[in-house]
Coordinates of C-alpha atoms in Angstrom, one line a residue:
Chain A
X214 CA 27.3 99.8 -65.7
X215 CA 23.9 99.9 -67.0
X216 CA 22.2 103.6 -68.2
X217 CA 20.0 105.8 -66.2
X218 CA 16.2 104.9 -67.1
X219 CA 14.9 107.3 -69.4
X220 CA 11.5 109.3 -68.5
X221 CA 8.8 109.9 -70.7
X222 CA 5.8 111.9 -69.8
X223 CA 2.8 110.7 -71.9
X224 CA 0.1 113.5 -72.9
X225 CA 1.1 115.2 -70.2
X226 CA -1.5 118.6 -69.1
X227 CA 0.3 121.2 -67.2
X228 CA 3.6 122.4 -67.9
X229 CA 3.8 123.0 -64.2
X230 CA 3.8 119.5 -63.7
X231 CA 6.5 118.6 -66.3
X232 CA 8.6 121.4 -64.3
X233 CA 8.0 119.2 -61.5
X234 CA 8.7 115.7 -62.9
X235 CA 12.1 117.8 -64.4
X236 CA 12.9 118.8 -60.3
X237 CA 12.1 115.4 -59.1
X238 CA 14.3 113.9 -61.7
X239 CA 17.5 115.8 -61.5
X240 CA 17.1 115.5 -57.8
X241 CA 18.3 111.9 -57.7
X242 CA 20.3 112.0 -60.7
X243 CA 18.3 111.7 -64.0
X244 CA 18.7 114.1 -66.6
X245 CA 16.8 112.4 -69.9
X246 CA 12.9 113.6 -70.1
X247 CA 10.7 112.7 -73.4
X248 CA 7.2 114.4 -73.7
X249 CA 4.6 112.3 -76.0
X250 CA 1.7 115.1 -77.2
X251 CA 2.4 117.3 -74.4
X252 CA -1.5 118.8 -74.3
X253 CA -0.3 122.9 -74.6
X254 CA 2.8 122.0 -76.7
X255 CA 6.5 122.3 -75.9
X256 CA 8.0 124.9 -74.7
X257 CA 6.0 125.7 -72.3
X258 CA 6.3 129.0 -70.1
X259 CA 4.9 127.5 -67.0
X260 CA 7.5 124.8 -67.1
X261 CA 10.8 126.7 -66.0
X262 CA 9.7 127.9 -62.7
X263 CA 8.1 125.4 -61.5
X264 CA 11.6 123.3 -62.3
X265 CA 13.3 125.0 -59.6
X266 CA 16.3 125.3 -61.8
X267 CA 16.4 122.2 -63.3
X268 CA 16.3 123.6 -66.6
X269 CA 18.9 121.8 -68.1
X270 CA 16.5 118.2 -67.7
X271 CA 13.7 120.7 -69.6
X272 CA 16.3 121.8 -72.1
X273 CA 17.6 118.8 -73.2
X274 CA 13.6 117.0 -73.0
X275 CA 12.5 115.7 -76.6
X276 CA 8.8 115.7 -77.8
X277 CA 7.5 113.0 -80.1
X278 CA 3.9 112.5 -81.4
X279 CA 3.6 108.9 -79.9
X280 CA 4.8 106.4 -78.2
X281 CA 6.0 104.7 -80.6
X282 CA 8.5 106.9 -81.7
X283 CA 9.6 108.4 -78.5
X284 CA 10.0 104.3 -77.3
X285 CA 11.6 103.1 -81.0
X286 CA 15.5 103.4 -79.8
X287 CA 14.4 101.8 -76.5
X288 CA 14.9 97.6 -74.9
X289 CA 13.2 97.7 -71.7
X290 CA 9.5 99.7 -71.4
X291 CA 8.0 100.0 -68.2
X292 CA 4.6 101.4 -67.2
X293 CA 3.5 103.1 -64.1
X294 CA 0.1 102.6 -63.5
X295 CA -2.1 103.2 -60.1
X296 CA -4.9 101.0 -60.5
X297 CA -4.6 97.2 -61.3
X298 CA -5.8 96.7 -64.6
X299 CA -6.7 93.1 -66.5
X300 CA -3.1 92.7 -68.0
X301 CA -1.0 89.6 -68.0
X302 CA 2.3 91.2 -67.1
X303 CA 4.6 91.0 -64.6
X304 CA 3.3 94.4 -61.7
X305 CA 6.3 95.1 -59.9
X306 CA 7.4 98.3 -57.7
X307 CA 9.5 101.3 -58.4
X308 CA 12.2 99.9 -56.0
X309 CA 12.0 96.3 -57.5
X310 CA 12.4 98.5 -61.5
X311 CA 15.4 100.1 -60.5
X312 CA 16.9 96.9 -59.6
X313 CA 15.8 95.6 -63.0
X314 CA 16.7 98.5 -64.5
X315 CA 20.4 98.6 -62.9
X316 CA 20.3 94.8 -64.7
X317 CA 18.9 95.3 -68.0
X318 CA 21.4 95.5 -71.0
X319 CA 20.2 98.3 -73.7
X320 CA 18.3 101.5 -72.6
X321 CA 15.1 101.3 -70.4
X322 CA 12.5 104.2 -70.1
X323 CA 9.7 104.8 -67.7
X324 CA 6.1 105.9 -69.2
X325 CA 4.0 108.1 -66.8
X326 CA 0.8 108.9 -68.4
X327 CA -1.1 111.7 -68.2
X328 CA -2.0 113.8 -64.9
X329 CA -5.9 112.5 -64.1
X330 CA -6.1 109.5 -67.0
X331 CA -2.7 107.8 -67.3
X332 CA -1.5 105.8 -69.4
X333 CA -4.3 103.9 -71.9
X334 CA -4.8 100.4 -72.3
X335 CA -2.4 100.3 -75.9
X336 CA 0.4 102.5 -73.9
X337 CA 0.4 100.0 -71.3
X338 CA 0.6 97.1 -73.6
X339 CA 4.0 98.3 -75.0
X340 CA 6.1 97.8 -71.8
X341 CA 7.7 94.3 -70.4
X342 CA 6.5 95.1 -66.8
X343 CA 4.5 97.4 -64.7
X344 CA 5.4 100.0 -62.2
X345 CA 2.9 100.4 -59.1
X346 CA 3.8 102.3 -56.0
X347 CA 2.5 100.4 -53.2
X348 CA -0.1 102.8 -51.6
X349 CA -2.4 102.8 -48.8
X350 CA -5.5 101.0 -50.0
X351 CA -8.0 103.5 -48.5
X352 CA -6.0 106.7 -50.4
X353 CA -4.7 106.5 -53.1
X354 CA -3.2 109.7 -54.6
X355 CA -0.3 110.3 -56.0
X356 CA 0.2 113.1 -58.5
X357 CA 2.2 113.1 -61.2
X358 CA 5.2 114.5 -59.9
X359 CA 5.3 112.6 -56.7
X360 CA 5.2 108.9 -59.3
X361 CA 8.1 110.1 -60.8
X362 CA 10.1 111.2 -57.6
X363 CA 9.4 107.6 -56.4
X364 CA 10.6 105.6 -59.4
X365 CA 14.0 108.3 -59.3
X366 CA 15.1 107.9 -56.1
X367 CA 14.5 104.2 -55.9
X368 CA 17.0 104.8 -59.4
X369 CA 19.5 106.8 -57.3
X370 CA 19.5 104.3 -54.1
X371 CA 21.5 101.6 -57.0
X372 CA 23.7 104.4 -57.6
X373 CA 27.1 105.4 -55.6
X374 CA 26.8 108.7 -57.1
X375 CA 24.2 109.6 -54.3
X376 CA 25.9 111.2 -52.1
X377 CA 25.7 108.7 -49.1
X378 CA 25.0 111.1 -46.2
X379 CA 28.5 110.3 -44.1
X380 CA 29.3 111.5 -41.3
X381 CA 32.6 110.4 -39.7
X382 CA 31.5 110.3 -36.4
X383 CA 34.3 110.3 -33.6
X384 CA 34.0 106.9 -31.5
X385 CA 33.4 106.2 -28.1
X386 CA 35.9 107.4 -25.6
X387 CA 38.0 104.3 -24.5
X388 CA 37.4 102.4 -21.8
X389 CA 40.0 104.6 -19.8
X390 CA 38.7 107.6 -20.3
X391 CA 35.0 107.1 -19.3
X392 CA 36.0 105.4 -16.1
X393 CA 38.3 108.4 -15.4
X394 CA 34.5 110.1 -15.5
X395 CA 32.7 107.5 -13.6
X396 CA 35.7 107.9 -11.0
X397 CA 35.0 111.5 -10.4
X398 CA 31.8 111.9 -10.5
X399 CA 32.0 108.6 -7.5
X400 CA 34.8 111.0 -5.7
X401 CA 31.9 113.6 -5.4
X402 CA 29.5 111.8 -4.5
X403 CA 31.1 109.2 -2.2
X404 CA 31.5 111.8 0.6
X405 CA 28.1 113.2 0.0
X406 CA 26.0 109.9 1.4
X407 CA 25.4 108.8 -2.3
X408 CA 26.6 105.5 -1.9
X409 CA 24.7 104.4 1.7
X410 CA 24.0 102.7 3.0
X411 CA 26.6 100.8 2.9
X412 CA 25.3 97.1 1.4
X413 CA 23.6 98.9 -1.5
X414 CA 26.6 100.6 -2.8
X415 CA 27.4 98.0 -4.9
X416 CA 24.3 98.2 -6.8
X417 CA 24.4 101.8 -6.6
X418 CA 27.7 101.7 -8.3
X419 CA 26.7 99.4 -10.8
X420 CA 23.9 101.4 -11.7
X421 CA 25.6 104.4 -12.2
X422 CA 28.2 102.6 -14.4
X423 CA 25.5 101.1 -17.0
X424 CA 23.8 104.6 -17.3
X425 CA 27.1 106.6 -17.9
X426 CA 28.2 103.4 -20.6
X427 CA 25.1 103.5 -22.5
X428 CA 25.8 106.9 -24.3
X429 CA 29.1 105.9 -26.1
X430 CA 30.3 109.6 -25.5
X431 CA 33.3 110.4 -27.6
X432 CA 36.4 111.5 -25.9
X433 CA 35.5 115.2 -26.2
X434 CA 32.3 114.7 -24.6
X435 CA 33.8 112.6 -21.8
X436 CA 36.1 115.7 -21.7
X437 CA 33.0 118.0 -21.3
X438 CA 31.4 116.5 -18.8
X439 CA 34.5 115.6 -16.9
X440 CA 35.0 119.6 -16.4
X441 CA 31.1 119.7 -15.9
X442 CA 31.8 117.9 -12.7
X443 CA 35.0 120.1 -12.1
X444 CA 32.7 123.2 -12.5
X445 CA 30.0 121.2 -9.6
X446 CA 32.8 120.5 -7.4
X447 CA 34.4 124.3 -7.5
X448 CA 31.1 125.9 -6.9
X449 CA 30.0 123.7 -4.1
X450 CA 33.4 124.4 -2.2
X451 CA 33.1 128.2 -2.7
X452 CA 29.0 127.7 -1.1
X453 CA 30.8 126.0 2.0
Chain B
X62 CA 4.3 96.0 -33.4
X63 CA 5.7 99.5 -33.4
X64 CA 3.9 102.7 -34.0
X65 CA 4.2 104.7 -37.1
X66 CA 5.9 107.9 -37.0
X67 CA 4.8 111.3 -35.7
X68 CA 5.0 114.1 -38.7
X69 CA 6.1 117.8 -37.3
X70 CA 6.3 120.6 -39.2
X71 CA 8.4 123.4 -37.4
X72 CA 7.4 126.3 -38.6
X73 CA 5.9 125.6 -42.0
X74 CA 4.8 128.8 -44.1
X75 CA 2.5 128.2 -46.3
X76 CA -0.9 126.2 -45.9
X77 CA -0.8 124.8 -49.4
X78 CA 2.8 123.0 -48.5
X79 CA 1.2 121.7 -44.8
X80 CA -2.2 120.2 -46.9
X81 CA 0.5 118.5 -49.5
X82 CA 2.3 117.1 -46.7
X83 CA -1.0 115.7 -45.5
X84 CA -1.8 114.6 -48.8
X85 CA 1.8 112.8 -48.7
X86 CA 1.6 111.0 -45.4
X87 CA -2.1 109.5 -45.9
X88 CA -0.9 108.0 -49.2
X89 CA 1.9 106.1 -47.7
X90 CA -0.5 105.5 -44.3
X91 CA 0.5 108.1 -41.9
X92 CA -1.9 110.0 -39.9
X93 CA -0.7 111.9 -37.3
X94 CA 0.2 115.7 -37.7
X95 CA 1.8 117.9 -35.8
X96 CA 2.2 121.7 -36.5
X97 CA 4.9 124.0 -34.7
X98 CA 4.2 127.3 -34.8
X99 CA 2.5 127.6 -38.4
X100 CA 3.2 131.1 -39.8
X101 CA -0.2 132.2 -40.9
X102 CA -2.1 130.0 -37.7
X103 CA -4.3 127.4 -38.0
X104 CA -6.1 126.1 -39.7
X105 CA -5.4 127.8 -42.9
X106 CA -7.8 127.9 -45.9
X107 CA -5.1 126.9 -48.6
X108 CA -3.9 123.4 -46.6
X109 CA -7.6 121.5 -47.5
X110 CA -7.3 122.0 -51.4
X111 CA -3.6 121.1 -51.5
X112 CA -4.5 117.8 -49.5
X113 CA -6.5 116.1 -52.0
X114 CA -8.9 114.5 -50.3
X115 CA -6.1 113.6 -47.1
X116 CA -8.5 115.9 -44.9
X117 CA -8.7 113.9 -41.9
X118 CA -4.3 114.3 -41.5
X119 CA -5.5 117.8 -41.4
X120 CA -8.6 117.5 -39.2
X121 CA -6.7 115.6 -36.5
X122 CA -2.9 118.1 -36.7
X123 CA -2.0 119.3 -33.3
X124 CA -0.8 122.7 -33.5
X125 CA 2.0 123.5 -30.5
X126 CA 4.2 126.7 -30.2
X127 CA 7.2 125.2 -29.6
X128 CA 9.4 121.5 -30.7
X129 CA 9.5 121.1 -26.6
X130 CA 6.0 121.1 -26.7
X131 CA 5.5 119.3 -30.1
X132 CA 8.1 116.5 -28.7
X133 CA 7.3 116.4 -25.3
X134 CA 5.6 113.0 -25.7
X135 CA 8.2 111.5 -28.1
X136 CA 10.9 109.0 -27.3
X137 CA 13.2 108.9 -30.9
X138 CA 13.2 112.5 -32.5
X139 CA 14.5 112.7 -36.0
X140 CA 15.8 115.4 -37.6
X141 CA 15.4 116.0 -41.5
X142 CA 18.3 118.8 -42.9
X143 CA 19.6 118.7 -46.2
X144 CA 22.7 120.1 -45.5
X145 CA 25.6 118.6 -43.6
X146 CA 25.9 120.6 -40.6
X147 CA 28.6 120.1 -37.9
X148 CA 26.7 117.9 -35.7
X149 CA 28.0 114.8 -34.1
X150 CA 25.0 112.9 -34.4
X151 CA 24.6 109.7 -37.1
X152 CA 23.3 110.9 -40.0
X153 CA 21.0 108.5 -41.4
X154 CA 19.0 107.7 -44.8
X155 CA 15.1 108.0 -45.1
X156 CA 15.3 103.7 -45.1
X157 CA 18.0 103.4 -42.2
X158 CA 15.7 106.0 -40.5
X159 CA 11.9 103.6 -40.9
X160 CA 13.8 100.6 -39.8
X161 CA 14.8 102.4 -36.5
X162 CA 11.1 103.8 -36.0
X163 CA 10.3 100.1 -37.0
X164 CA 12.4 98.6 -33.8
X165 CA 12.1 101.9 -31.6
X166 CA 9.9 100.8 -28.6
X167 CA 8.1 104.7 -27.7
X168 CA 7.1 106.9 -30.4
X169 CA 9.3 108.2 -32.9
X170 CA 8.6 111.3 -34.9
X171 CA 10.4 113.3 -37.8
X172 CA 10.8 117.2 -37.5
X173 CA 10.8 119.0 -40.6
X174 CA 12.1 122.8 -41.1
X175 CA 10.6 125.6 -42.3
X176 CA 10.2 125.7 -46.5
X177 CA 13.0 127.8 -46.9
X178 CA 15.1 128.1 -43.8
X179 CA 14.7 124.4 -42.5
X180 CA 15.3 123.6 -38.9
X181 CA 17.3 125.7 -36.8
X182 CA 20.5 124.4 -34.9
X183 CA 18.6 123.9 -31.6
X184 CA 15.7 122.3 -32.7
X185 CA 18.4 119.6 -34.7
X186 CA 19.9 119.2 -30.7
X187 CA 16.9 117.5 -29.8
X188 CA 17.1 114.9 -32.3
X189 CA 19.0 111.8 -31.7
X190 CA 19.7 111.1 -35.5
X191 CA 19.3 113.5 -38.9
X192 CA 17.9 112.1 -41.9
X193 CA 19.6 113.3 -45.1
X194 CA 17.7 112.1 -47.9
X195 CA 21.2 110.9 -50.8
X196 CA 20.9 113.9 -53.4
X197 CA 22.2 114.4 -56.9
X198 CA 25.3 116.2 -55.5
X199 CA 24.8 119.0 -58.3
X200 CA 21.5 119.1 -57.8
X201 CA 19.4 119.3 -54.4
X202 CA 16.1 120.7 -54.6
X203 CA 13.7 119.0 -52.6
X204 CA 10.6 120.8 -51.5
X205 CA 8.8 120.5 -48.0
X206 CA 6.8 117.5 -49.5
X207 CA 8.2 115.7 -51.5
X208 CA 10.8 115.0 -47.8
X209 CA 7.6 114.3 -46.2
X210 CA 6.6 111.7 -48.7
X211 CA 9.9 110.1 -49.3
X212 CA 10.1 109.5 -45.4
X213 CA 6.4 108.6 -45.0
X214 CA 6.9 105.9 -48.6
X215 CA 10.4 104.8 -46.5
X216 CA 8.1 103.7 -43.9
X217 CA 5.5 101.9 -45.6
X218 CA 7.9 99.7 -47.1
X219 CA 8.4 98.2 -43.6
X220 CA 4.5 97.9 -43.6
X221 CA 2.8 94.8 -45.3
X222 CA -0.6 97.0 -45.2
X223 CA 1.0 99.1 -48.1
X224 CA -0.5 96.8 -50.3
X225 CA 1.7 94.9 -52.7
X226 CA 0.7 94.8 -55.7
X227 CA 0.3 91.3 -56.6
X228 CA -1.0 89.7 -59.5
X229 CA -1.2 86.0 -59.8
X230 CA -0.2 85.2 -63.4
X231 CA -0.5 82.6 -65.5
X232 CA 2.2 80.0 -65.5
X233 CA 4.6 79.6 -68.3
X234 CA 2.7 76.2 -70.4
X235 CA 3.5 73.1 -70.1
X236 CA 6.7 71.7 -72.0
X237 CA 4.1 69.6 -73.8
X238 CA 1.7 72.8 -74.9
X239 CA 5.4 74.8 -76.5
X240 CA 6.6 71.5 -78.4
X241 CA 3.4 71.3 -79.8
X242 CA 3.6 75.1 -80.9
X243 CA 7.1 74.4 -82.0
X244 CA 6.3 71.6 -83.8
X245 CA 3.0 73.5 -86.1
X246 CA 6.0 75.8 -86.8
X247 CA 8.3 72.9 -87.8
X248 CA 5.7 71.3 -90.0
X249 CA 4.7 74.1 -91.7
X250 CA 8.7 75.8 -92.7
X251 CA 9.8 72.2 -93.8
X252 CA 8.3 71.6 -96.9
X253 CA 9.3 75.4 -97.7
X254 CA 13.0 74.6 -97.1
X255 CA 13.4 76.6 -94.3
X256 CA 15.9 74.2 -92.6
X257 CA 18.1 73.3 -96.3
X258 CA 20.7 72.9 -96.2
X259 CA 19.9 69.1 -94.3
X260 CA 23.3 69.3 -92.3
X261 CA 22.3 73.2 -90.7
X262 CA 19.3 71.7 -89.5
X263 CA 19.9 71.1 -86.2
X264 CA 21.5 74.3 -85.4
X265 CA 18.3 75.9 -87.0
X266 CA 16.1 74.1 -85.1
X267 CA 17.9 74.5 -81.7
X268 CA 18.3 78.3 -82.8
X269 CA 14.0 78.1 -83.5
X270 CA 13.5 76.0 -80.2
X271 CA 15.8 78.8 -77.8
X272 CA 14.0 81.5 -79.1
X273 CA 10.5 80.3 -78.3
X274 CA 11.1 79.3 -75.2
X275 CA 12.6 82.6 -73.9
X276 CA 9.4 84.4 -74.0
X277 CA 7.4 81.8 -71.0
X278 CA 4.2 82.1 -73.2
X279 CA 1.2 80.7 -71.0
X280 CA -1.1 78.4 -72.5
X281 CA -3.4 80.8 -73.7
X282 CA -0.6 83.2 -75.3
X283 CA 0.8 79.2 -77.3
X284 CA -3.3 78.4 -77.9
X285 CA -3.2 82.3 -79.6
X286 CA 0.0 81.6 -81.3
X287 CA -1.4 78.4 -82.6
X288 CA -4.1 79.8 -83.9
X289 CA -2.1 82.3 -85.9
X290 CA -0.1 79.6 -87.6
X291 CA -2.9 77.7 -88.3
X292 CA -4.1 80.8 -90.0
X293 CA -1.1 81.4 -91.9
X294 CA -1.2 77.9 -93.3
X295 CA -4.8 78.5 -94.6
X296 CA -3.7 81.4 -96.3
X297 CA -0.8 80.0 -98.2
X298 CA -3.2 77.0 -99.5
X299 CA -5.7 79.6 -100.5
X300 CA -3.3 82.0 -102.2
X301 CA -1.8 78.4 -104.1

């Protein structure tokens, strides 16, 4: 079971947008946040509210003076970058990290420079790879905030612990129970003319069947509809 | 070829969220808008400078005053909640949900609640499926955007116009190039008894071999390395 990558913010500007990068990380499950140099210093008041209550990810967050020592305890160094730049290292994307990430023995930690500049040129050189988030070509512009929300839940997609949205959903009724429906609603409209003339019933019937299979209703809603029809056929005797 | 999916806001509250959104969807190549019932009208002054530049999602949004309306034209509705609710439809991931849109013949489009209050039970009935984006069960705070933008990002993937970001790099060298590295290393640690005592040689040297091999230098990074040994021998005959 490898560790949760580790997010450092580099020079970041606006407190607002560390708050942001602290939401976006606790959202999909990671809770470790380094600031390098933050630009107004650390804490900073305009950080907590825009965290949404994920103050505990702002608590915890450690500031260091540079990269080097907020990277020193760390094996595997990514980048995010937007543009392609001249380097010689592997560029891969966020979803193609976490699965390196998910693999990588020793810690690993994500750099995220700051808001309009990003990372420079000797920031970038320290990782093993590069992030990109594969963007439309004619607009490109992703905010700080939104990087890091990418590269987390591509994280949380390896991880179990995301709540996989499951719904038991009941299955279809059985095979006896839908033609039970398809046999009543046939009773009703059988002496009604539906099914003339004569030659075409077949077809008619065959019809009827696909539509009324194609739903998968569950048992309950064969149920529904079965009184649906009950309801129709009450109503039109009381008309007569 | 299918057709990329419709974005409605029902009910969105403030303009500033509705130009993020935009903002959002144009990153990851999604153009087309639609606006239910916007709480201060439309258009609102606050959506252009939250858009970033992503004006034209905002030129071209179609405002209705009802999802009927908003959906009328739409074959596969989605439903984005972040609760579990009682409903007996699938419930579906953000990924699951662009590699439906991706096979859907028809247009697809998502809904998306109001900032606060979401999407009300009856305007979830229209959907055929809910997409749930997997949440830090402790932790679910996801804003009006950044759904928007993990949906529209889910799509691109299945898009080869979200530009990959490929860079072509350069080879690992030739077996020929690293011997000839290993051997300037050899040559120059031999005569200062790097590999005494005789017998522990070989291990030494397989040890030496493993651990220049492991980094895939290419033939400029071996030429470079080269070039520092060579320096390094200068120096010793200098300093003797």
């Amino acid at each position: 079971m490898s560790a949760p990558p580790i997010i450092i913010l580099v020079r970041p500007q606006l407190g607002e947008n560390i708050g942001k990068a602290a939401r976006a990380m606790l959202n999909f499950g990671l809770t470790e946040m380094r600031l390098v140099a933050p630009r107004d210093g650390w804490p900073n008041p305009s950080a907590g509210p825009a965290a949404s209550g994920a103050d505990i990810v702002l608590a915890n967050a450690q500031v260091y003076d540079s990269v080097a020592d907020a990277t020193a305890d760390i094996s595997h160094i990514y980048a995010t970058t937007v543009r392609k730049r001249g380097v010689t290292k592997p560029v891969i994307t966020p979803e193609a990290a976490a699965r390196e990430v998910l693999g990588n023995a020793g810690r690993s930690a994500i750099l995220f420079g700051a808001e309009r500049s990003g990372l420079e040129s000797d920031e970038v050189t320290v990782a093993r790879a590069i992030i990109t988030v594969p963007i439309n070509p004619e607009f490109g512009s992703l905010n700080l905030a939104q990087a890091v929300i990418l590269c987390a839940y591509e994280w949380s997609k390896t991880q179990d612990l995301a709540s996989p949205p499951k719904t038991d959903l009941d299955p279809p009724a059985s095979q006896f129970e839908l033609d039970g429906l398809i046999q009543q609603l046939d009773d009703m409209l059988d002496p009604l003319g539906y099914f003339r003339p004569e030659d075409r019933a077949p077809v008619t019937r065959r019809t009827l069947r696909n539509l009324l299979t194609k739903p998968a209703w569950n048992a309950l809603e064969v149920r529904t509809l079965r009184g649906v029809l009950t309801t129709l056929s009450r109503n039109r005797r009381t008309e007569k």
